[in-house]
JSON list of C-alpha atoms in Angstrom, two decimals:
[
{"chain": "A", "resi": 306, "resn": "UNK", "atom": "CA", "xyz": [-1.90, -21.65, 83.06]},
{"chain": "A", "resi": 307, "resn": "UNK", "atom": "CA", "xyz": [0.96, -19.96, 81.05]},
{"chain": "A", "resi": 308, "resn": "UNK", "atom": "CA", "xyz": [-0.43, -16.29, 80.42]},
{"chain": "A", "resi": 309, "resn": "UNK", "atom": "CA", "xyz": [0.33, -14.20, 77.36]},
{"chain": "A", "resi": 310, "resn": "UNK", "atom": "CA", "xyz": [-0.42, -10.55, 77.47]},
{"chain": "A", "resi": 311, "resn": "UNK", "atom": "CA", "xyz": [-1.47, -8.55, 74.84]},
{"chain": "A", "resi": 312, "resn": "UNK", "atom": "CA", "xyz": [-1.43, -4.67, 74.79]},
{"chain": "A", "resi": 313, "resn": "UNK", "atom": "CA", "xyz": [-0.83, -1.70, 72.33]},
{"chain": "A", "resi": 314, "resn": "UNK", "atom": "CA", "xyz": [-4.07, -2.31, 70.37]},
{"chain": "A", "resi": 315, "resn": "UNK", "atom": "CA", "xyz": [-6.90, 0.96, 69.64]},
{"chain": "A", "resi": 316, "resn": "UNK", "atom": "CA", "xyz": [-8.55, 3.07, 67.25]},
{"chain": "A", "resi": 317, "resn": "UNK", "atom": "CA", "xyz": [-6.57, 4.72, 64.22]},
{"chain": "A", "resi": 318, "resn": "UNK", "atom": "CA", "xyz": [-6.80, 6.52, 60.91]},
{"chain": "A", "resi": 319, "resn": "UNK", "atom": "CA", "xyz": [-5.50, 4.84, 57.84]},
{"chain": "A", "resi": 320, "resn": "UNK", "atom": "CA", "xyz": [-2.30, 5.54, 57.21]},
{"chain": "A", "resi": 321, "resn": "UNK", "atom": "CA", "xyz": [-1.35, 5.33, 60.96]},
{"chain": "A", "resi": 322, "resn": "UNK", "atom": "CA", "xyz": [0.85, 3.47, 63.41]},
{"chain": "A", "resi": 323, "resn": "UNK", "atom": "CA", "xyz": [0.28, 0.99, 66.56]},
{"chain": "A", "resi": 324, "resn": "UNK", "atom": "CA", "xyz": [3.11, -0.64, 68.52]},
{"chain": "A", "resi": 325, "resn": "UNK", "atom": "CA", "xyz": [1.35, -4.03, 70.20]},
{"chain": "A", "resi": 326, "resn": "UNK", "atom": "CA", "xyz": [3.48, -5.45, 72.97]},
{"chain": "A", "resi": 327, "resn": "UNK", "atom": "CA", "xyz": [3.19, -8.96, 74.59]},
{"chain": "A", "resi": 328, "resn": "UNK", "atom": "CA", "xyz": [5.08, -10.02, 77.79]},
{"chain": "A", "resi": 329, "resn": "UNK", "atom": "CA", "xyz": [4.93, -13.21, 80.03]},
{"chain": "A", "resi": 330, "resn": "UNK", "atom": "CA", "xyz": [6.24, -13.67, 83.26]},
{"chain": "A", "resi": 331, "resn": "UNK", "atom": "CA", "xyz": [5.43, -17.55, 83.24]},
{"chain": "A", "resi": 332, "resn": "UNK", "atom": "CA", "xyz": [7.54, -19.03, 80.12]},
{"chain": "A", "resi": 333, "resn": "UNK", "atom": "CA", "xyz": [11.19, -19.51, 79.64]},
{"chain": "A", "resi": 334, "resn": "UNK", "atom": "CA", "xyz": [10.77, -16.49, 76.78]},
{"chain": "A", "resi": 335, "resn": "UNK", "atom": "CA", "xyz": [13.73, -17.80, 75.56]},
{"chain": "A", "resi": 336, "resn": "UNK", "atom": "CA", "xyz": [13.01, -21.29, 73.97]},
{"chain": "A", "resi": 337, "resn": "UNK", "atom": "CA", "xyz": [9.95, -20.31, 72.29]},
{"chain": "A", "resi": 338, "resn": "UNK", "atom": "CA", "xyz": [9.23, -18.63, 68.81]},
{"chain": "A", "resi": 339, "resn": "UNK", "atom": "CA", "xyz": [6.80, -16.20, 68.87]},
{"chain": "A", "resi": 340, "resn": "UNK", "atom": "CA", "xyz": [4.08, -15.44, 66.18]},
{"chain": "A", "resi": 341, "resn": "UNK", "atom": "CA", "xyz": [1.37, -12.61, 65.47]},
{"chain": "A", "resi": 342, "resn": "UNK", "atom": "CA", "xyz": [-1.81, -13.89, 64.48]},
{"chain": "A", "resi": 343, "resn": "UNK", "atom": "CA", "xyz": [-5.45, -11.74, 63.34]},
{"chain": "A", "resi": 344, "resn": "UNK", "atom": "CA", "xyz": [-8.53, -12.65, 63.51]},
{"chain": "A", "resi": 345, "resn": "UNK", "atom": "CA", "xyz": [-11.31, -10.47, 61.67]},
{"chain": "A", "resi": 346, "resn": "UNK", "atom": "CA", "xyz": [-15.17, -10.77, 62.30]},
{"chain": "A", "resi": 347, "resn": "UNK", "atom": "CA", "xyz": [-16.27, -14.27, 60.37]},
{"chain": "A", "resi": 348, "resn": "UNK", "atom": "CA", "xyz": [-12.94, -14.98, 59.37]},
{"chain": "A", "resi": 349, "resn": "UNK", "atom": "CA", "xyz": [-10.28, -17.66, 60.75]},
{"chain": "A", "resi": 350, "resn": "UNK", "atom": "CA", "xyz": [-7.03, -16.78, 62.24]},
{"chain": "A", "resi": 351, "resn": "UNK", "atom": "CA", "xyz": [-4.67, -15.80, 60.18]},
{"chain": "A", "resi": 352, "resn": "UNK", "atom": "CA", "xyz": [-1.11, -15.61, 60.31]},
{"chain": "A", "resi": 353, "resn": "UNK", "atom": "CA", "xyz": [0.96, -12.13, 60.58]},
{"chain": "A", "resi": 354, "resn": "UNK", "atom": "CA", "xyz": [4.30, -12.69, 61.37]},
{"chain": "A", "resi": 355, "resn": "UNK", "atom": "CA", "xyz": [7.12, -15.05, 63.39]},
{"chain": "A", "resi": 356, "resn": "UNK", "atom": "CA", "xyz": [10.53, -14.19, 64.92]},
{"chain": "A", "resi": 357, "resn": "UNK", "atom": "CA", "xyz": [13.21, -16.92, 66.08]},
{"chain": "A", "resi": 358, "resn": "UNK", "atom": "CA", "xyz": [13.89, -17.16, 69.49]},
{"chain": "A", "resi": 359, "resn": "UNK", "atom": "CA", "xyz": [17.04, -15.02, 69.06]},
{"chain": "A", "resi": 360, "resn": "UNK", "atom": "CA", "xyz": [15.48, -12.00, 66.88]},
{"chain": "A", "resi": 361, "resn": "UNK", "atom": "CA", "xyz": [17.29, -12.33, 64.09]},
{"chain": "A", "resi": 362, "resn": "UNK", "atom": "CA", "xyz": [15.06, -14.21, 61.70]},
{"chain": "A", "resi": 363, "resn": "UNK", "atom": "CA", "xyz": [11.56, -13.25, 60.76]},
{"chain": "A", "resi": 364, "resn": "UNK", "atom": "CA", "xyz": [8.81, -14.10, 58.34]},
{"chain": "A", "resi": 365, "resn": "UNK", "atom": "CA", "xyz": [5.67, -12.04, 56.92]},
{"chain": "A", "resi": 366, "resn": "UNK", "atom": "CA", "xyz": [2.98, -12.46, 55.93]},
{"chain": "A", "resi": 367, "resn": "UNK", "atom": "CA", "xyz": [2.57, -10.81, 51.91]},
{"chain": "A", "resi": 368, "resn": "UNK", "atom": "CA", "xyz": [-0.40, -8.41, 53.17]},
{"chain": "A", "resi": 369, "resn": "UNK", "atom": "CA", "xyz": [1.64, -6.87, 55.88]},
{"chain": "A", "resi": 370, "resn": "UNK", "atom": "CA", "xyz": [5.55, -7.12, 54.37]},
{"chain": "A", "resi": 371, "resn": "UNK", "atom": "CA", "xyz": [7.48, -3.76, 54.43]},
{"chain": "A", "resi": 372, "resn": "UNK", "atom": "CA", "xyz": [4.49, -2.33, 57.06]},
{"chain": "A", "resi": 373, "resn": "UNK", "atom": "CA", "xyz": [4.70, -4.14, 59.64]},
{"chain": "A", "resi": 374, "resn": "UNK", "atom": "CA", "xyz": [7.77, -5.43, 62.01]},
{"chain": "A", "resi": 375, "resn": "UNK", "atom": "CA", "xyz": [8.32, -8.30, 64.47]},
{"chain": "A", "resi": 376, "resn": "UNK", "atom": "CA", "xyz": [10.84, -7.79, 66.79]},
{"chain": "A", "resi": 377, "resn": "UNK", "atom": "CA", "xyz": [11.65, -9.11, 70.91]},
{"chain": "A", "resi": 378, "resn": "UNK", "atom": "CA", "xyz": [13.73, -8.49, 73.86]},
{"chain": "A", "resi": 379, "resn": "UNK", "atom": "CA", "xyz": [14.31, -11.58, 75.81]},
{"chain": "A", "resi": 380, "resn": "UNK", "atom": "CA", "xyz": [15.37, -9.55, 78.65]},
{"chain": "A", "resi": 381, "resn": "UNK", "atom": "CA", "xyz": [12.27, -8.62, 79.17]},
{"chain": "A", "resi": 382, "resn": "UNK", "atom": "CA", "xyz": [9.91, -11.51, 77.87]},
{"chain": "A", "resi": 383, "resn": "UNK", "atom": "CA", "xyz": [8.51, -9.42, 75.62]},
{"chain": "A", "resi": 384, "resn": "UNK", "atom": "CA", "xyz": [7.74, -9.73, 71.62]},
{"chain": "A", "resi": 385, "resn": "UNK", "atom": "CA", "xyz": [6.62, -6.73, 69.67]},
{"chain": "A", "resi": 386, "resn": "UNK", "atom": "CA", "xyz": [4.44, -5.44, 66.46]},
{"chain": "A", "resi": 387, "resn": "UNK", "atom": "CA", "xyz": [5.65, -2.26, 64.76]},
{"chain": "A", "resi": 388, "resn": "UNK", "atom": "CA", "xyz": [2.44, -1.47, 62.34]},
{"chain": "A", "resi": 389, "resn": "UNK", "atom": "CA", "xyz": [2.90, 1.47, 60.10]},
{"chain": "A", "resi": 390, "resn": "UNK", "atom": "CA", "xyz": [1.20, 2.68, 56.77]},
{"chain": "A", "resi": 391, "resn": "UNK", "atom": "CA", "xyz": [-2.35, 0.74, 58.57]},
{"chain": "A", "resi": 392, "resn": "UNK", "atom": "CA", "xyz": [-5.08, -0.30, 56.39]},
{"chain": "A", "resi": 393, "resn": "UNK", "atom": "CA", "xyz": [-8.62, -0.53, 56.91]},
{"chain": "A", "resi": 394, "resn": "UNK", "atom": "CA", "xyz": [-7.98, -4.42, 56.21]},
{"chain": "A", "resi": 395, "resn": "UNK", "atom": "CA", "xyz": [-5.51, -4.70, 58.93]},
{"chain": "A", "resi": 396, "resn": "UNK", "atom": "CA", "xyz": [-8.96, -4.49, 61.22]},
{"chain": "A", "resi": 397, "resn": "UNK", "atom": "CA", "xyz": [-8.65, -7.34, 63.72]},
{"chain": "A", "resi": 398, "resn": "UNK", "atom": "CA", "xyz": [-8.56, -8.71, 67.00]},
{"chain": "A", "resi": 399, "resn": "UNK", "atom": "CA", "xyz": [-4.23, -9.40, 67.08]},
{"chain": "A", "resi": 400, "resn": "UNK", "atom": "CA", "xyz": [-3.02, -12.35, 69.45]},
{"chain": "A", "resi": 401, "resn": "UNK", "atom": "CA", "xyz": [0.21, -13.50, 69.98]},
{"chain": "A", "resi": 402, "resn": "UNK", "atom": "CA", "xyz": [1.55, -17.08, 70.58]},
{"chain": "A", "resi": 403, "resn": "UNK", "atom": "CA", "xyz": [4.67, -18.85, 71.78]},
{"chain": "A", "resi": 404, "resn": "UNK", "atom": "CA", "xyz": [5.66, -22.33, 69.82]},
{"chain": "A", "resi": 405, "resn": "UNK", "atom": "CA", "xyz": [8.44, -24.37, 70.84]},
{"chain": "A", "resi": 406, "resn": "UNK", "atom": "CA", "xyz": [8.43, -25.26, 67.16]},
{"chain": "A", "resi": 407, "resn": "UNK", "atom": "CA", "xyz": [12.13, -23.80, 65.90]},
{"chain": "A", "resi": 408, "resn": "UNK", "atom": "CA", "xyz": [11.06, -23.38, 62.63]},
{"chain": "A", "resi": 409, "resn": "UNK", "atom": "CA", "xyz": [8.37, -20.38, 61.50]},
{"chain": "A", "resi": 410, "resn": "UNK", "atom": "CA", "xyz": [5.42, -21.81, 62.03]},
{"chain": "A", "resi": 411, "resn": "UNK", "atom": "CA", "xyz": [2.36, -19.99, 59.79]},
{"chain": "A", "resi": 412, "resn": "UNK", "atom": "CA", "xyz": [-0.33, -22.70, 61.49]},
{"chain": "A", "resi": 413, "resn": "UNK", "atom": "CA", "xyz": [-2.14, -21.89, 64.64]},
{"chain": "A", "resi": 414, "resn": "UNK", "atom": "CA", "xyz": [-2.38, -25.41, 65.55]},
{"chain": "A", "resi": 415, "resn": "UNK", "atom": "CA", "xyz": [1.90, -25.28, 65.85]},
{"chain": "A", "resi": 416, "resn": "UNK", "atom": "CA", "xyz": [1.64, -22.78, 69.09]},
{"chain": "A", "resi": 417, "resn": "UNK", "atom": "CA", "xyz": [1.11, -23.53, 72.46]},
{"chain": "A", "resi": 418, "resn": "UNK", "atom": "CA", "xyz": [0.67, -20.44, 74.06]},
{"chain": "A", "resi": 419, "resn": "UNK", "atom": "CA", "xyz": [-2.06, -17.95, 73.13]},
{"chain": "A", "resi": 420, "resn": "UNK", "atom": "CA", "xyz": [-2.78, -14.73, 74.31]},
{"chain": "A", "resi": 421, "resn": "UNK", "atom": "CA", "xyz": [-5.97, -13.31, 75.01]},
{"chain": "A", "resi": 422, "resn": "UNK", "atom": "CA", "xyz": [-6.11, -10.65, 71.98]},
{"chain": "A", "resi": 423, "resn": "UNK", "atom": "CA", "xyz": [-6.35, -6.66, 71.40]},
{"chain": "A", "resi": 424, "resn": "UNK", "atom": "CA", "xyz": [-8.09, -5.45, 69.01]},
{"chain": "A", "resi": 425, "resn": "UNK", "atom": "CA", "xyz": [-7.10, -3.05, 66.53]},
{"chain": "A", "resi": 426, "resn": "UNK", "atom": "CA", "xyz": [-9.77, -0.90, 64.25]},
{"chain": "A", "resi": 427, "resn": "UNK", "atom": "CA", "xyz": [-8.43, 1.33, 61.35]},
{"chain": "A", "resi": 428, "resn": "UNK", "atom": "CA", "xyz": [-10.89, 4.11, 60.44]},
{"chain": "A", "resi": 429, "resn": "UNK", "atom": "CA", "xyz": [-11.22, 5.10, 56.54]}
]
């Protein structure tokens, strides 16, 4: 069982930052894209954001563009969310996932790989 780990997530005014982190020791980093996802109390999954499997192409969601930034080091099979200026609507439980898809991939169904989540609250 390939295991994606999620930390980085906690409590935080609005306005505030978070830095979520998730490594694997169990893929070939390399060959997959990786994706944020968020999932809010009685909502589906939604999509945050995707990075190539170099690093040097990404894709946003609207809700989170100019806030938010994807970024990885394959060096150390890790991918990364840089979350500034939060919201109270960017409350969630964040997951990653790694897609051997090459293209960004904005459906859930397209990864392979899930992590098990962090959750993130942002106090008004």
């Amino acid at each position: 069982q390939v295991q994606l780990v999620e930390s980085g997530g906690g409590l935080v005014q609005t306005g505030g930052s978070l830095r979520l982190s998730c490594a694997t020791s169990e893929l070939t980093f390399s060959l997959y894209t990786m994706g944020w996802f968020r999932q809010a109390p009685g909502k589906e999954r939604d999509f945050v954001a995707w990075i190539n499997r170099s690093g040097d192409t990404t894709i946003y969601t609207d809700s989170v563009q100019g806030r938010f930034t994807i970024s990885r080091d394959n060096a150390k099979n890790t991918v990364y969310l840089q979350m500034n200026n939060l919201k109270f609507e960017d409350t969630a439980v964040y997951y990653c996932a790694a897609s051997l898809l090459v293209r960004g991939g904005r459906n859930p169904r397209e990864y392979e790989h899930w992590g098990q989540g962090t959750q993130v609250t942002v106090s008004s």
